[in-house]
Short mmCIF file of C-alpha atoms and ligand atoms in Angstrom, two decimals:
data_model
loop_
_atom_site.label_atom_id
_atom_site.label_comp_id
_atom_site.label_asym_id
_atom_site.label_seq_id
_atom_site.Cartn_x
_atom_site.Cartn_y
_atom_site.Cartn_z
CA MET A 19 2.18 16.17 -0.25
CA LEU A 20 2.08 14.40 3.98
CA PRO A 21 4.71 16.64 6.26
CA THR A 22 6.75 14.37 8.51
CA LEU A 23 9.25 14.82 10.89
CA THR A 24 10.40 11.39 11.60
CA LYS A 25 12.98 9.52 9.29
CA PRO A 26 11.00 8.07 6.67
CA ILE A 27 10.77 3.97 7.33
CA ALA A 28 9.74 3.56 3.50
CA CYS A 29 12.04 4.71 1.04
CA TRP A 30 11.89 4.71 -2.53
CA GLN A 31 14.01 2.75 -4.04
CA GLN A 32 14.78 3.00 -8.11
CA GLU A 33 14.48 -0.98 -8.06
CA TYR A 34 10.45 -0.33 -7.30
CA ASN A 35 9.89 1.22 -10.32
CA THR A 36 7.99 -0.62 -12.79
CA GLY A 37 8.00 1.06 -15.41
CA ASN A 38 4.03 1.78 -15.48
CA SER A 39 3.58 5.61 -14.25
CA GLN A 40 0.20 5.16 -13.36
CA VAL A 41 0.85 2.37 -11.13
CA ASP A 42 4.53 3.99 -9.92
CA GLU A 43 2.87 7.27 -8.79
CA GLN A 44 0.74 5.20 -6.84
CA HIS A 45 3.13 2.98 -5.31
CA GLN A 46 4.69 6.26 -4.18
CA GLN A 47 1.77 7.80 -2.42
CA LEU A 48 1.08 4.83 -0.45
CA PHE A 49 4.78 5.22 0.72
CA GLU A 50 3.89 8.60 1.67
CA ILE A 51 0.53 7.41 3.34
CA VAL A 52 2.89 4.51 6.03
CA ASN A 53 5.39 7.44 6.18
CA ALA A 54 2.91 9.68 7.37
CA ILE A 55 1.56 6.85 9.77
CA HIS A 56 4.73 6.04 10.99
CA ASP A 57 5.83 9.33 12.07
CA ALA A 58 2.07 10.08 14.04
CA VAL A 59 3.14 6.86 15.86
CA VAL A 60 6.22 7.91 16.62
CA THR A 61 5.31 11.46 17.66
CA LYS A 62 1.96 10.36 19.31
CA LYS A 63 -0.17 12.73 16.87
CA ASN A 64 -3.85 12.75 18.35
CA SER A 65 -6.55 10.06 17.20
CA TYR A 66 -8.01 11.90 14.76
CA THR A 67 -4.88 12.74 12.75
CA MET A 68 -4.68 8.77 12.78
CA GLN A 69 -7.72 8.28 11.62
CA GLU A 70 -7.16 10.28 9.27
CA LEU A 71 -4.07 8.63 7.88
CA LEU A 72 -5.87 5.33 8.06
CA GLU A 73 -8.54 6.06 6.24
CA ALA A 74 -6.33 7.92 3.17
CA LEU A 75 -4.17 4.49 3.29
CA SER A 76 -7.81 2.03 3.21
CA ASN A 77 -8.59 4.32 0.23
CA HIS A 78 -5.35 4.89 -1.64
CA THR A 79 -4.61 1.34 -1.51
CA ILE A 80 -8.37 -0.09 -2.69
CA GLU A 81 -7.90 3.22 -5.41
CA HIS A 82 -4.45 1.93 -6.36
CA PHE A 83 -5.31 -2.19 -6.25
CA GLN A 84 -8.27 -1.18 -8.23
CA THR A 85 -6.45 0.52 -11.59
CA GLU A 86 -4.19 -3.11 -11.00
CA GLU A 87 -6.54 -5.03 -11.36
CA ALA A 88 -8.60 -3.28 -14.07
CA LEU A 89 -5.55 -3.29 -16.21
CA MET A 90 -4.79 -6.70 -15.66
CA MET A 91 -8.24 -7.74 -16.45
CA ALA A 92 -7.91 -5.73 -19.60
CA VAL A 93 -5.33 -7.99 -20.97
CA ASP A 94 -6.86 -11.00 -19.70
CA TYR A 95 -3.62 -11.55 -17.26
CA PRO A 96 -3.26 -15.25 -16.42
CA GLU A 97 -2.01 -14.42 -12.68
CA TYR A 98 -4.97 -11.84 -12.05
CA ASP A 99 -6.68 -14.36 -9.52
CA ILE A 100 -3.40 -15.22 -7.38
CA HIS A 101 -2.22 -11.21 -7.72
CA LYS A 102 -6.33 -10.01 -6.45
CA ARG A 103 -5.79 -13.09 -3.77
CA THR A 104 -3.17 -11.07 -2.04
CA HIS A 105 -4.49 -8.00 -2.72
CA ASP A 106 -7.77 -8.76 -0.84
CA CYS A 107 -5.82 -10.75 1.47
CA LEU A 108 -3.70 -6.83 2.38
CA LEU A 109 -6.76 -4.87 2.49
CA SER A 110 -8.81 -7.16 4.79
CA LYS A 111 -5.20 -6.37 7.46
CA VAL A 112 -6.10 -2.92 6.43
CA ASP A 113 -9.48 -3.06 7.23
CA ARG A 114 -8.99 -4.57 10.61
CA LEU A 115 -6.66 -2.44 11.56
CA LEU A 116 -8.84 0.53 10.97
CA LEU A 117 -11.91 -1.03 12.89
CA LYS A 118 -9.70 -1.95 15.91
CA PHE A 119 -8.10 1.55 15.98
CA ARG A 120 -11.95 3.15 15.74
CA ASP A 121 -12.78 0.98 18.11
CA ARG A 122 -11.02 2.84 20.50
CA ASN A 123 -7.81 0.99 20.39
CA THR A 124 -5.47 3.92 19.59
CA ALA A 125 -2.44 1.59 20.42
CA ALA A 126 -3.44 -0.66 17.32
CA VAL A 127 -0.89 1.45 14.84
CA THR A 128 2.74 0.71 15.62
CA THR A 129 6.12 1.00 14.06
CA GLU A 130 5.36 -3.22 13.89
CA ILE A 131 2.61 -2.15 11.46
CA THR A 132 4.62 0.50 9.39
CA GLN A 133 7.14 -1.66 8.81
CA PHE A 134 5.45 -4.90 7.92
CA LEU A 135 3.73 -2.69 5.39
CA THR A 136 6.79 -1.43 4.38
CA GLU A 137 7.80 -4.78 3.66
CA TRP A 138 4.58 -5.63 2.20
CA LEU A 139 5.03 -3.05 -0.21
CA ALA A 140 8.49 -3.50 -1.41
CA HIS A 141 8.20 -6.88 -1.60
CA HIS A 142 4.98 -7.09 -3.66
CA ILE A 143 6.05 -4.25 -5.69
CA LYS A 144 9.51 -6.16 -7.05
CA GLY A 145 8.00 -8.84 -7.05
CA GLU A 146 4.03 -10.00 -8.27
CA ASP A 147 3.97 -6.44 -9.39
CA LYS A 148 6.81 -5.70 -11.55
CA LYS A 149 6.11 -9.57 -13.30
CA MET A 150 2.73 -7.85 -14.17
CA ILE A 151 4.07 -5.18 -16.35
CA GLN A 152 6.42 -7.24 -17.46
CA PHE A 153 3.70 -9.17 -18.93
CA PHE A 154 1.71 -5.56 -20.59
CA GLN A 155 5.14 -4.59 -21.96
CA ASN A 156 5.23 -7.51 -23.87
CA GLN A 157 1.72 -8.01 -25.16
FE1 FE2 B 213 -0.43 -6.03 -6.76
#
């Protein structure tokens, strides 16, 4: 989907599979976008490309969190509030990044950011998301 030349920073691992194919596919798309952003930072792609990638990150993150939140609401998931707060926290970080970038601060996107996004996703998937899907499966 998104061609990258640089060694990917976000590598999909078996342990990230939650057992819900829609959630897993969306997670993998987010990994691809993070890798494309990482590649754009390392190879110093133009700001138009970077802006498009950041917008893709923002849109896919919103769509993905909405998917998970709808699934949680459908079963009255007891940890909905805390899970949603974690989502909102990342969304505001992504929003701030996009705003900073649009504000002509093209240096706002760094490998520290792509590292942070990778670690955030891995940690969130292995923790909150797997716990959530496990709850659905035990319903
Ligand atoms: Fe989540």
